[in-house]
Amino acid sequence: MPQPESKKKKKLVAIHQALNVDPVDVETLRQSAISEGGLLTDEIRRKVWPKLLNVNVYKLPPKPGKDIREGHKDYNQVLMDVQRSLRRFPQGMSSEERGVLQEQLINVILYVLQRNLQLHYYQGYHDIVVTFLLVVGERMAIALMEILSSHHLRDFMDPTMDSTKHILNYLMPILQRVNPQLHDFLQRAEVGTIFALSWLITWYGHVLSKFRHTVRLYDFFLASHPLMPVYVAAAIVLHREEEVMKCDCDMASVHQLLSKIPQDLPYETLIIKAEELFSHHPPPELAKQAALQLRKSIAISTFQDFQVATSRQRPDAVLREQFKEKPCLPPADPAPPVGANQLVKMAVWGLTATLGAAALAVVNTAVEWAPEFVFQLFP
Amino acid sequence: MEKKQKEYLFKVLVIGDLGVGKTSIIKRYVHQIFSQHYRATIGVDFALKVLHWEEDTIIRLQLWDIAGQERFGNMTRVYYREAVGAFIVFDVSRASTFEAVSKWKNDLDSKVRLQNGNPVPAILLANKCDQTKEGLSNTLPKMDQYCKENGFIAWFETSAKDNIHIEESARVLVENILNAEGDDLAPADPDIITSQQLSLQNNNASCSACTK
């Protein structure tokens, strides 16, 4: 449903203000990403998504070189998946342009995997990366994917899918609490939860045909708990209750019905519903159920710390100063392994804390570095 | 004599390495279409083909399209249950996908069996036969032998793109399933109406009409 212009303008102003305080007002940005319409434009997404993930936009990873592909164990598989992902690129895009983006897509995936050896590629990962690539570009996509892969998507990137199965196991208990009749029907059909697998591990990128719907959901997920895609899955199944109950009660019929997502779903309503399900049936409540006690999810267990860290991000002024202090760092420098990188970060953090007061004085000039955004708001 | 309509429901798996054309074969067989642009299958897809087999026989063929990436293997196990036949697919333009065939066959036999403990009938599909064959020049002439040794009931060179041997391979598989059914050895699925022995002609298993 289209939003009234005035409401939209108000939201634009709120986002702008939240971005222009230093450090940014993450809570307002989160609320904006969740509430009706999400972050509204890709222009805004480029600014807000990094903030939602606590990414330092002044220190993006270098552009990966061609040599990233040599001897990479996942290269062939990634290549095949990317070649088969034409539908994820905008219709009407020239094949040359798409070709360039597909090359970048391969590079981003391989780069993140190479730098994080604990992460394992899965089919569907490319569906997430392409979404970010199309919105924020190659280097920023790497930065966002490094964080996401180690947090929200971490369980999917284990050597096996056991943890992913565990995450999917949250779906049925939600349905059971909200609609026991529907739940029993699904149990009788023995449909399982694999129909929602591609929804979960691609954040719906694999199954939605309209890009604007995909990025709208990404706004929501980037601002939410890692289990939120499962709550959205529950909201979708509940929304389709009538259709499901009319279906033959067997695995094949129900699997087929549910795995084909209707393209005209009321996404804003479903997001509200998912939020409501999340607050009424939070993960710890669901985890009391036996099937969910067996395993520990890295995404869930690290989320609270992640969220706290994101709320306390360093001011941009500080980040920019650091960037200026080290102009000699060549961008093509091979990135250090993550462990070492974190140590360096901590050392720099300690150092800059003492410089904080001076650096904060720069806050008021924050408007200077985002003029095109400001002009867009107040032409 | 009064004729009674017989209806069968058969669950058939389509498995093999990623990118060998499992989805394409199913789409060709069920919807008579082909596209270069099918996405990777994540998890499991499903399609239904209704066959008017004989005047009084209808067969509903459930085709389960199983994701090719190995890591999905454990998750998709549940979909093997009660399968009565399988296609194992490889890509003649990529020798590595043929090397994986025995792994897929073992995987199949370890996950599902007919009620009498026999392996489910499986057909080997050498797909993309419209393309240049890569590194298989020694293998393809010995395929009959390979099938015998590895427990495949038949093999076909197929092309989902050019619609070669897709129908034929399905027909041979269904005949074999019906034979097993006729022997009263199929899984006890309430959806499957067991019939008296069907005297079906024994098929000529292998073929190589796809000359290139």
Coordinates of C-alpha atoms in Angstrom, one line a residue:
Chain A
M1 CA 0.0 0.0 0.0
P2 CA 1.5 3.4 -0.9
Q3 CA 2.4 5.7 1.9
P4 CA 1.1 9.2 2.0
E5 CA 3.9 11.6 0.9
S6 CA 3.9 13.6 4.1
K7 CA 4.5 10.4 6.2
K8 CA 7.3 9.5 3.9
K9 CA 8.9 12.9 4.1
K10 CA 8.7 12.8 7.8
K11 CA 10.5 9.5 7.8
L12 CA 13.2 10.8 5.4
V13 CA 13.8 13.7 7.8
A14 CA 14.0 11.3 10.8
I15 CA 16.5 9.1 9.0
H16 CA 18.5 12.0 7.9
Q17 CA 18.7 13.4 11.4
A18 CA 19.6 10.0 12.8
L19 CA 22.4 9.7 10.3
N20 CA 23.8 13.2 11.0
V21 CA 24.3 12.9 14.7
D22 CA 27.7 11.4 15.6
P23 CA 27.7 8.6 16.4
V24 CA 24.6 7.9 14.4
D25 CA 21.3 7.2 16.2
V26 CA 21.2 3.5 15.6
E27 CA 18.0 3.0 17.4
T28 CA 16.1 5.4 15.1
L29 CA 17.7 3.8 12.1
R30 CA 16.6 0.4 13.3
Q31 CA 13.0 1.6 13.9
S32 CA 13.0 3.2 10.4
A33 CA 14.2 0.0 8.8
I34 CA 11.4 -2.0 10.5
S35 CA 8.5 0.4 10.2
E36 CA 6.3 0.8 7.2
G37 CA 8.2 1.1 3.9
G38 CA 11.5 0.3 5.5
L39 CA 14.4 2.5 4.3
L40 CA 12.5 3.7 1.3
T41 CA 15.3 4.2 -1.2
D42 CA 18.5 2.4 -2.2
E43 CA 20.3 5.8 -1.7
I44 CA 19.3 5.6 2.0
R45 CA 20.1 1.9 2.2
R46 CA 23.7 2.6 1.1
K47 CA 24.1 4.9 4.2
V48 CA 22.0 3.0 6.7
W49 CA 22.8 -0.6 6.1
P50 CA 26.5 -0.2 7.1
K51 CA 25.4 1.5 10.3
L52 CA 23.0 -1.3 11.2
L53 CA 25.9 -3.7 11.0
N54 CA 28.5 -1.4 12.6
V55 CA 30.6 -1.3 9.4
N56 CA 33.3 1.3 9.2
V57 CA 32.7 2.9 5.8
Y58 CA 36.0 4.7 5.9
K59 CA 38.0 1.5 5.9
L60 CA 36.4 -0.7 3.3
P61 CA 38.2 -3.9 2.2
P62 CA 40.2 -3.5 -1.0
K63 CA 38.8 -4.5 -4.4
P64 CA 39.6 -8.2 -4.8
G65 CA 42.1 -9.0 -7.5
K66 CA 41.8 -11.7 -10.1
D67 CA 44.2 -13.9 -8.2
I68 CA 41.4 -14.6 -5.6
R69 CA 40.1 -17.3 -7.9
E70 CA 43.3 -19.3 -8.3
G71 CA 43.1 -22.5 -6.4
H72 CA 40.0 -21.5 -4.5
K73 CA 38.2 -24.6 -3.5
D74 CA 34.7 -23.1 -4.0
Y75 CA 35.4 -21.4 -7.3
N76 CA 33.7 -23.9 -9.6
Q77 CA 30.6 -24.1 -7.5
V78 CA 30.3 -20.4 -7.0
L79 CA 30.8 -19.8 -10.7
M80 CA 28.0 -22.2 -11.6
D81 CA 25.6 -20.7 -9.1
V82 CA 26.4 -17.2 -10.2
Q83 CA 26.0 -18.1 -13.9
R84 CA 22.6 -19.5 -13.0
S85 CA 21.5 -16.4 -11.2
L86 CA 20.5 -14.2 -14.1
R87 CA 17.0 -13.7 -12.7
R88 CA 18.4 -11.8 -9.8
F89 CA 19.6 -8.9 -11.9
P90 CA 17.3 -6.1 -13.0
Q91 CA 15.3 -6.8 -16.2
G92 CA 16.5 -4.6 -19.0
M93 CA 20.1 -4.5 -17.7
S94 CA 22.5 -4.9 -20.6
S95 CA 24.3 -8.2 -20.7
E96 CA 27.7 -6.3 -20.5
E97 CA 26.7 -4.6 -17.3
R98 CA 25.3 -7.8 -15.9
G99 CA 28.5 -9.6 -16.8
V100 CA 30.6 -7.1 -14.9
L101 CA 28.4 -7.5 -11.8
Q102 CA 28.5 -11.3 -12.0
E103 CA 32.3 -11.1 -12.0
Q104 CA 32.1 -8.9 -9.0
L105 CA 29.6 -11.2 -7.3
I106 CA 32.0 -14.1 -7.7
N107 CA 34.9 -12.0 -6.3
V108 CA 32.9 -10.8 -3.3
I109 CA 31.9 -14.3 -2.3
L110 CA 35.4 -15.8 -2.8
Y111 CA 37.0 -12.9 -0.9
V112 CA 34.8 -13.3 2.1
L113 CA 35.3 -17.1 2.2
Q114 CA 39.1 -16.8 1.8
R115 CA 39.4 -14.3 4.6
N116 CA 37.2 -16.4 6.9
L117 CA 38.2 -20.0 6.7
Q118 CA 35.6 -21.0 9.3
L119 CA 32.8 -20.1 6.8
H120 CA 31.6 -22.6 4.3
Y121 CA 29.8 -21.7 1.1
Y122 CA 26.2 -22.9 0.6
Q123 CA 24.0 -22.6 -2.4
G124 CA 21.8 -19.6 -1.7
Y125 CA 24.6 -17.5 -0.2
H126 CA 25.0 -16.0 -3.6
D127 CA 21.4 -14.9 -3.5
I128 CA 22.2 -12.8 -0.4
V129 CA 25.4 -11.4 -1.8
V130 CA 23.8 -10.3 -5.1
T131 CA 21.2 -8.3 -3.2
F132 CA 23.9 -6.4 -1.3
L133 CA 26.1 -6.0 -4.4
L134 CA 23.2 -4.4 -6.4
V135 CA 22.5 -1.9 -3.7
V136 CA 25.9 -1.0 -2.1
G137 CA 28.5 -2.0 -4.7
E138 CA 31.5 -4.4 -4.5
R139 CA 33.7 -3.2 -1.6
M140 CA 30.8 -2.2 0.7
A141 CA 29.2 -5.6 -0.1
I142 CA 32.3 -7.3 1.1
A143 CA 32.3 -5.3 4.3
L144 CA 28.6 -6.1 5.0
M145 CA 28.9 -9.7 4.1
E146 CA 31.9 -10.2 6.4
I147 CA 29.9 -9.1 9.3
L148 CA 26.6 -10.8 8.3
S149 CA 28.4 -14.1 7.6
S150 CA 29.9 -14.1 11.0
H151 CA 26.7 -13.2 12.7
H152 CA 23.2 -13.5 11.2
L153 CA 24.2 -16.1 8.6
R154 CA 26.8 -17.9 10.7
D155 CA 24.8 -21.0 11.4
F156 CA 24.1 -21.6 7.7
M157 CA 27.9 -21.5 7.0
D158 CA 28.9 -24.4 9.2
P159 CA 30.5 -27.4 7.4
T160 CA 27.1 -29.2 7.6
M161 CA 23.6 -28.0 7.6
D162 CA 22.8 -29.4 11.0
S163 CA 22.7 -25.9 12.6
T164 CA 20.5 -24.7 9.8
K165 CA 18.1 -27.5 10.5
H166 CA 18.1 -26.4 14.1
I167 CA 17.1 -22.9 13.1
L168 CA 14.3 -24.2 11.0
N169 CA 13.1 -26.2 14.0
Y170 CA 11.8 -22.9 15.5
L171 CA 9.1 -22.7 12.8
M172 CA 6.7 -25.4 13.9
P173 CA 6.6 -24.3 17.6
I174 CA 5.6 -20.8 16.6
L175 CA 2.7 -22.2 14.5
Q176 CA 1.7 -24.6 17.2
R177 CA 1.3 -21.7 19.7
V178 CA -0.6 -19.5 17.3
N179 CA -2.7 -21.9 15.4
P180 CA -2.7 -25.5 16.7
Q181 CA -5.2 -26.7 14.1
L182 CA -2.9 -25.6 11.2
H183 CA 0.1 -27.0 13.0
D184 CA -1.6 -30.4 13.4
F185 CA -2.5 -30.4 9.8
L186 CA 1.1 -29.8 8.8
Q187 CA 2.3 -32.5 11.2
R188 CA -0.2 -35.0 9.8
A189 CA 1.0 -34.1 6.2
E190 CA 4.6 -34.7 7.5
V191 CA 5.6 -31.8 5.3
G192 CA 8.7 -30.9 7.4
T193 CA 10.2 -27.5 7.1
I194 CA 12.4 -27.8 4.0
F195 CA 9.8 -25.7 2.1
A196 CA 11.1 -22.8 4.1
L197 CA 14.8 -23.6 3.7
S198 CA 15.5 -21.4 0.7
W199 CA 13.5 -18.6 2.4
L200 CA 15.7 -18.7 5.4
I201 CA 19.1 -19.1 4.0
T202 CA 18.6 -16.5 1.2
W203 CA 16.6 -14.1 3.3
Y204 CA 13.9 -14.7 0.6
G205 CA 16.1 -13.4 -2.1
H206 CA 15.8 -16.7 -4.0
V207 CA 12.1 -16.8 -4.0
L208 CA 10.8 -13.2 -4.5
S209 CA 10.6 -11.9 -8.0
K210 CA 10.5 -8.2 -7.2
F211 CA 13.7 -6.7 -6.0
R212 CA 12.0 -4.0 -4.1
H213 CA 10.3 -6.6 -2.0
T214 CA 13.6 -8.3 -1.3
V215 CA 15.4 -5.2 -0.1
R216 CA 12.4 -4.2 2.0
L217 CA 12.7 -7.5 3.8
Y218 CA 16.5 -7.0 4.1
D219 CA 15.9 -3.7 5.8
F220 CA 13.8 -5.5 8.3
F221 CA 16.2 -8.4 8.8
L222 CA 19.2 -6.2 9.2
A223 CA 17.5 -4.4 12.0
S224 CA 16.2 -7.5 13.7
H225 CA 17.2 -10.7 15.5
P226 CA 18.8 -13.4 13.4
L227 CA 15.7 -15.6 13.8
M228 CA 13.4 -13.0 12.3
P229 CA 13.3 -14.8 8.9
V230 CA 11.8 -17.8 10.6
Y231 CA 9.1 -15.6 12.2
V232 CA 8.4 -14.2 8.7
A233 CA 8.1 -17.7 7.4
A234 CA 5.6 -18.4 10.2
A235 CA 3.7 -15.2 9.3
I236 CA 3.5 -16.4 5.7
V237 CA 2.3 -19.9 6.5
L238 CA -0.3 -18.4 8.9
H239 CA -1.4 -15.9 6.2
R240 CA -2.0 -18.8 3.9
E241 CA -3.9 -20.9 6.4
E242 CA -7.1 -21.2 4.3
E243 CA -5.2 -22.4 1.2
V244 CA -3.2 -24.9 3.2
M245 CA -6.1 -26.4 5.0
K246 CA -7.9 -26.9 1.7
C247 CA -4.9 -28.8 0.3
D248 CA -4.6 -32.6 0.3
C249 CA -3.0 -33.6 3.6
D250 CA 0.1 -35.2 2.2
M251 CA 3.7 -34.2 2.1
A252 CA 3.9 -33.6 -1.7
S253 CA 0.8 -31.4 -2.0
V254 CA 1.6 -29.3 1.1
H255 CA 5.3 -29.0 0.2
Q256 CA 4.4 -27.8 -3.3
L257 CA 1.8 -25.3 -2.1
L258 CA 4.0 -23.8 0.6
S259 CA 7.3 -23.7 -1.3
K260 CA 5.8 -21.6 -4.1
I261 CA 5.4 -18.1 -2.5
P262 CA 2.6 -16.0 -4.0
Q263 CA 4.2 -12.9 -5.4
D264 CA 1.5 -10.6 -4.2
L265 CA 2.0 -11.1 -0.4
P266 CA 1.2 -8.1 1.8
Y267 CA 4.7 -7.6 3.0
E268 CA 4.1 -4.7 5.3
T269 CA 1.4 -6.7 7.1
L270 CA 3.5 -9.8 7.3
I271 CA 6.4 -7.7 8.8
I272 CA 4.1 -6.4 11.5
K273 CA 2.8 -9.9 12.1
A274 CA 6.3 -11.3 12.4
E275 CA 7.3 -8.6 14.9
E276 CA 4.2 -9.4 16.9
L277 CA 5.0 -13.2 16.8
F278 CA 8.5 -12.4 17.9
S279 CA 7.5 -10.4 20.9
H280 CA 4.8 -12.8 22.0
H281 CA 6.8 -15.9 21.4
P282 CA 10.5 -14.9 21.7
P283 CA 13.2 -17.5 20.9
P284 CA 14.0 -18.4 24.6
E285 CA 10.3 -19.3 25.1
L286 CA 10.3 -21.5 22.0
A287 CA 13.7 -23.0 22.9
K288 CA 12.0 -24.6 26.0
Q289 CA 10.6 -27.1 23.6
A290 CA 12.7 -30.3 23.6
A291 CA 13.7 -30.3 20.0
L292 CA 15.3 -27.0 20.3
Q293 CA 17.5 -27.7 23.4
L294 CA 19.9 -29.9 21.6
R295 CA 22.0 -27.4 19.9
K296 CA 23.6 -24.0 20.3
S297 CA 23.2 -21.5 17.5
I298 CA 26.2 -19.1 17.0
A299 CA 24.0 -16.5 15.4
I300 CA 21.6 -16.5 18.4
S301 CA 24.2 -16.7 21.1
T302 CA 26.3 -13.8 19.7
F303 CA 23.4 -11.6 18.8
Q304 CA 23.1 -9.7 22.0
D305 CA 26.7 -8.7 22.1
F306 CA 26.6 -7.8 18.4
Q307 CA 23.6 -5.6 19.0
V308 CA 25.2 -3.8 22.0
A309 CA 28.3 -3.2 20.0
T310 CA 26.3 -1.8 17.1
S311 CA 24.5 0.6 19.4
R312 CA 27.8 1.9 20.7
Q313 CA 29.5 2.4 17.4
R314 CA 32.4 4.8 17.2
P315 CA 31.6 8.2 15.9
D316 CA 32.2 8.8 12.2
A317 CA 34.3 11.7 13.1
V318 CA 36.7 9.3 14.8
L319 CA 36.6 6.9 12.0
R320 CA 37.3 9.6 9.5
E321 CA 40.3 10.9 11.5
Q322 CA 41.7 7.4 11.6
F323 CA 41.3 7.2 7.8
K324 CA 43.1 10.5 7.4
E325 CA 45.9 9.6 9.7
K326 CA 46.8 6.6 7.6
P327 CA 46.6 7.7 4.0
C328 CA 49.7 5.8 3.1
L329 CA 47.9 2.5 3.5
P330 CA 47.8 1.1 -0.1
P331 CA 44.3 -0.1 -0.9
A332 CA 45.6 -3.2 -2.6
D333 CA 47.4 -4.3 0.6
P334 CA 46.6 -7.9 1.3
A335 CA 44.1 -7.8 4.1
P336 CA 45.4 -9.3 7.4
P337 CA 43.6 -12.4 8.7
V338 CA 40.6 -11.6 10.9
G339 CA 42.2 -12.5 14.2
A340 CA 45.1 -10.1 13.8
N341 CA 42.8 -7.5 12.4
Q342 CA 40.7 -7.5 15.6
L343 CA 43.8 -7.0 17.8
V344 CA 44.8 -4.1 15.7
K345 CA 41.3 -2.6 15.9
M346 CA 41.3 -3.0 19.7
A347 CA 44.6 -1.2 20.0
V348 CA 43.5 1.6 17.8
W349 CA 40.2 1.9 19.8
G350 CA 42.2 2.4 23.0
L351 CA 44.3 5.0 21.3
T352 CA 41.4 6.9 19.9
A353 CA 39.4 6.9 23.1
T354 CA 41.9 9.4 24.4
L355 CA 41.5 11.5 21.3
G356 CA 37.7 11.3 21.5
A357 CA 36.9 14.7 22.9
A358 CA 38.9 16.5 20.2
A359 CA 37.5 14.3 17.5
L360 CA 33.9 14.9 18.6
A361 CA 34.4 18.6 17.9
V362 CA 34.2 17.7 14.2
V363 CA 30.6 16.4 14.6
N364 CA 29.0 19.6 13.5
T365 CA 30.6 19.4 10.2
A366 CA 29.0 16.1 9.5
V367 CA 26.6 17.6 7.0
E368 CA 29.5 18.4 4.8
W369 CA 30.2 14.9 3.8
A370 CA 26.7 13.9 2.7
P371 CA 25.6 16.9 0.6
E372 CA 23.9 14.9 -2.1
F373 CA 21.7 13.2 0.5
V374 CA 20.8 16.5 2.1
F375 CA 19.9 18.1 -1.2
Q376 CA 17.7 15.2 -2.0
L377 CA 15.7 15.9 1.2
F378 CA 15.6 19.6 0.9
P379 CA 15.8 20.6 -2.7
Chain B
M1 CA -16.0 -58.0 -18.2
E2 CA -16.2 -54.8 -16.2
K3 CA -13.1 -52.6 -16.5
K4 CA -11.7 -51.1 -13.4
Q5 CA -9.7 -48.0 -13.5
K6 CA -6.3 -48.5 -11.8
E7 CA -4.4 -45.5 -10.4
Y8 CA -0.9 -45.5 -9.1
L9 CA 1.2 -43.0 -7.3
F10 CA 4.9 -43.3 -7.7
K11 CA 7.5 -41.3 -6.0
V12 CA 10.6 -40.8 -8.1
L13 CA 13.8 -39.0 -7.0
V14 CA 16.0 -37.1 -9.4
I15 CA 19.5 -36.8 -8.0
G16 CA 23.1 -36.0 -9.1
D17 CA 25.8 -33.4 -8.8
L18 CA 24.9 -29.7 -9.0
G19 CA 24.3 -28.2 -12.4
V20 CA 23.9 -31.5 -14.3
G21 CA 20.4 -30.5 -15.4
K22 CA 18.1 -32.2 -12.9
T23 CA 15.6 -29.3 -12.9
S24 CA 15.8 -28.9 -16.6
I25 CA 15.0 -32.6 -17.2
I26 CA 12.0 -32.4 -14.9
K27 CA 10.7 -29.1 -16.5
R28 CA 11.1 -30.6 -19.9
Y29 CA 9.3 -33.8 -19.0
V30 CA 6.5 -32.2 -17.0
H31 CA 6.0 -28.8 -18.7
Q32 CA 7.6 -29.4 -22.1
I33 CA 9.8 -26.4 -21.7
F34 CA 13.5 -25.6 -21.5
S35 CA 15.4 -22.6 -20.3
Q36 CA 19.1 -21.9 -19.8
H37 CA 18.2 -19.9 -16.8
Y38 CA 16.9 -22.2 -14.1
R39 CA 18.3 -21.3 -10.7
A40 CA 20.2 -23.6 -8.4
T41 CA 17.7 -25.7 -6.5
I42 CA 17.9 -25.0 -2.8
G43 CA 16.6 -27.9 -0.7
V44 CA 13.9 -29.8 -2.6
D45 CA 11.5 -29.0 -5.5
F46 CA 8.6 -31.1 -6.6
A47 CA 6.6 -31.7 -9.7
L48 CA 3.8 -34.0 -10.7
K49 CA 3.3 -35.7 -14.0
V50 CA 0.1 -37.6 -14.7
L51 CA 0.5 -40.4 -17.2
H52 CA -2.3 -42.1 -19.0
W53 CA -0.4 -45.3 -19.1
E54 CA -3.0 -47.7 -20.6
E55 CA -6.6 -47.2 -21.2
D56 CA -7.5 -48.2 -17.7
T57 CA -4.4 -47.1 -15.9
I58 CA -3.4 -43.7 -14.6
I59 CA 0.0 -43.1 -13.1
R60 CA 0.8 -40.1 -11.0
L61 CA 4.5 -39.6 -11.0
Q62 CA 5.8 -37.4 -8.2
L63 CA 9.2 -36.1 -9.3
W64 CA 11.4 -34.9 -6.4
D65 CA 14.2 -32.6 -7.5
I66 CA 16.9 -32.9 -4.9
A67 CA 19.5 -30.1 -4.5
G68 CA 22.9 -31.2 -5.8
Q69 CA 25.2 -29.6 -3.2
E70 CA 26.5 -32.2 -0.9
R71 CA 25.8 -30.3 2.3
F72 CA 22.0 -30.6 1.7
G73 CA 22.3 -34.4 1.7
N74 CA 21.5 -34.9 5.3
M75 CA 18.5 -32.5 5.2
T76 CA 16.9 -34.0 2.1
R77 CA 17.1 -37.5 3.5
V78 CA 13.4 -37.4 4.6
Y79 CA 12.4 -37.0 0.9
Y80 CA 13.9 -40.3 0.0
R81 CA 11.3 -42.1 2.1
E82 CA 8.9 -44.3 0.1
A83 CA 10.6 -43.5 -3.2
V84 CA 10.1 -46.4 -5.7
G85 CA 12.4 -45.2 -8.4
A86 CA 15.2 -42.8 -9.2
F87 CA 17.1 -41.0 -12.0
I88 CA 20.7 -40.3 -11.3
V89 CA 21.9 -37.6 -13.6
F90 CA 25.4 -36.6 -14.8
D91 CA 26.6 -34.0 -17.3
V92 CA 28.6 -35.5 -20.2
S93 CA 30.5 -32.2 -20.6
R94 CA 31.9 -32.5 -17.1
A95 CA 33.6 -35.8 -16.2
S96 CA 33.7 -35.1 -12.5
T97 CA 29.9 -35.3 -12.4
F98 CA 30.2 -38.9 -13.7
E99 CA 32.7 -39.7 -11.1
A100 CA 30.1 -38.7 -8.5
V101 CA 27.5 -41.1 -9.9
S102 CA 28.6 -44.1 -7.8
K103 CA 28.5 -41.9 -4.7
W104 CA 24.9 -40.8 -5.5
K105 CA 24.0 -44.4 -6.1
N106 CA 25.4 -45.6 -2.8
D107 CA 23.7 -42.6 -1.1
L108 CA 20.4 -43.6 -2.7
D109 CA 20.7 -47.3 -1.7
S110 CA 21.7 -46.4 1.9
K111 CA 18.7 -44.0 2.3
V112 CA 15.9 -46.0 0.7
R113 CA 15.0 -49.6 -0.2
L114 CA 12.0 -51.4 -1.5
Q115 CA 10.1 -53.3 1.1
N116 CA 11.8 -56.5 0.2
G117 CA 15.2 -54.8 0.8
N118 CA 16.1 -54.5 -2.8
P119 CA 17.4 -51.3 -4.1
V120 CA 14.9 -49.0 -5.8
P121 CA 15.1 -49.2 -9.7
A122 CA 17.5 -46.5 -10.9
I123 CA 18.2 -45.2 -14.3
L124 CA 21.4 -43.4 -15.2
L125 CA 21.0 -40.3 -17.4
A126 CA 24.0 -38.9 -19.3
N127 CA 22.5 -35.5 -19.8
K128 CA 23.6 -32.6 -22.0
C129 CA 24.4 -35.0 -24.9
D130 CA 23.8 -32.0 -27.2
Q131 CA 27.1 -30.6 -25.9
T132 CA 30.7 -31.7 -26.4
K133 CA 31.7 -34.6 -24.3
E134 CA 34.6 -34.0 -22.0
G135 CA 36.9 -36.7 -20.8
L136 CA 34.4 -39.5 -21.1
S137 CA 35.4 -41.0 -24.5
N138 CA 36.6 -44.2 -22.8
T139 CA 33.6 -44.4 -20.5
L140 CA 30.6 -44.0 -22.6
P141 CA 31.2 -47.1 -24.8
K142 CA 31.3 -49.2 -21.7
M143 CA 28.2 -47.8 -20.1
D144 CA 26.2 -51.0 -20.4
Q145 CA 28.9 -52.8 -18.4
Y146 CA 29.0 -49.9 -15.9
C147 CA 25.2 -50.0 -15.4
K148 CA 25.4 -53.8 -14.7
E149 CA 28.2 -53.4 -12.2
N150 CA 26.6 -50.5 -10.4
G151 CA 23.1 -51.7 -10.3
F152 CA 21.4 -49.4 -12.8
I153 CA 18.5 -50.9 -14.7
A154 CA 19.3 -48.8 -17.8
W155 CA 21.1 -45.7 -19.0
F156 CA 20.2 -43.0 -21.6
E157 CA 22.0 -40.2 -23.2
T158 CA 19.6 -37.3 -22.7
S159 CA 19.2 -33.7 -23.6
A160 CA 16.6 -31.6 -21.8
K161 CA 17.5 -28.8 -24.2
D162 CA 16.8 -30.8 -27.4
N163 CA 14.2 -33.1 -25.8
I164 CA 16.2 -36.3 -26.4
H165 CA 15.3 -39.5 -24.6
I166 CA 13.5 -37.9 -21.7
E167 CA 10.2 -39.5 -22.3
E168 CA 11.8 -42.8 -23.1
S169 CA 13.8 -43.0 -19.9
A170 CA 10.8 -42.2 -17.9
R171 CA 8.8 -44.9 -19.6
V172 CA 11.5 -47.5 -18.9
L173 CA 11.6 -46.4 -15.3
V174 CA 7.8 -46.6 -14.9
E175 CA 7.8 -50.1 -16.5
N176 CA 10.3 -51.3 -14.0
I177 CA 8.5 -49.8 -11.1
L178 CA 5.3 -51.4 -12.3
N179 CA 7.1 -54.7 -12.6
A180 CA 8.3 -54.4 -9.0
E181 CA 4.8 -53.4 -8.1
G182 CA 3.5 -56.5 -9.9
D183 CA 5.7 -58.6 -7.9
D184 CA 3.9 -57.2 -4.9
L185 CA 7.2 -55.9 -3.6
A186 CA 6.6 -52.2 -3.5
P187 CA 6.4 -50.2 -0.3
A188 CA 3.1 -50.4 1.6
D189 CA 1.8 -47.0 0.8
P190 CA -1.9 -46.5 1.2
D191 CA -1.9 -44.3 -1.8
I192 CA -0.7 -47.1 -4.0
I193 CA -3.3 -49.5 -5.2
T194 CA -1.5 -52.8 -5.6
S195 CA -2.6 -54.7 -8.7
Q196 CA -2.2 -58.2 -10.0
Q197 CA 0.9 -59.0 -12.0
L198 CA 1.2 -56.8 -15.0
S199 CA 2.6 -58.6 -18.0
L200 CA 4.7 -55.9 -19.4
Q201 CA 7.1 -56.4 -22.2
N202 CA 10.7 -56.5 -21.1
N203 CA 12.3 -53.4 -22.3
N204 CA 15.5 -52.9 -24.2
A205 CA 17.4 -51.1 -21.5
S206 CA 20.4 -49.3 -23.0
C207 CA 20.3 -47.1 -26.1
S208 CA 22.5 -44.7 -27.9
A209 CA 20.4 -42.9 -30.4
C210 CA 21.9 -39.7 -29.3
T211 CA 24.8 -39.9 -31.8
K212 CA 27.3 -37.1 -31.7

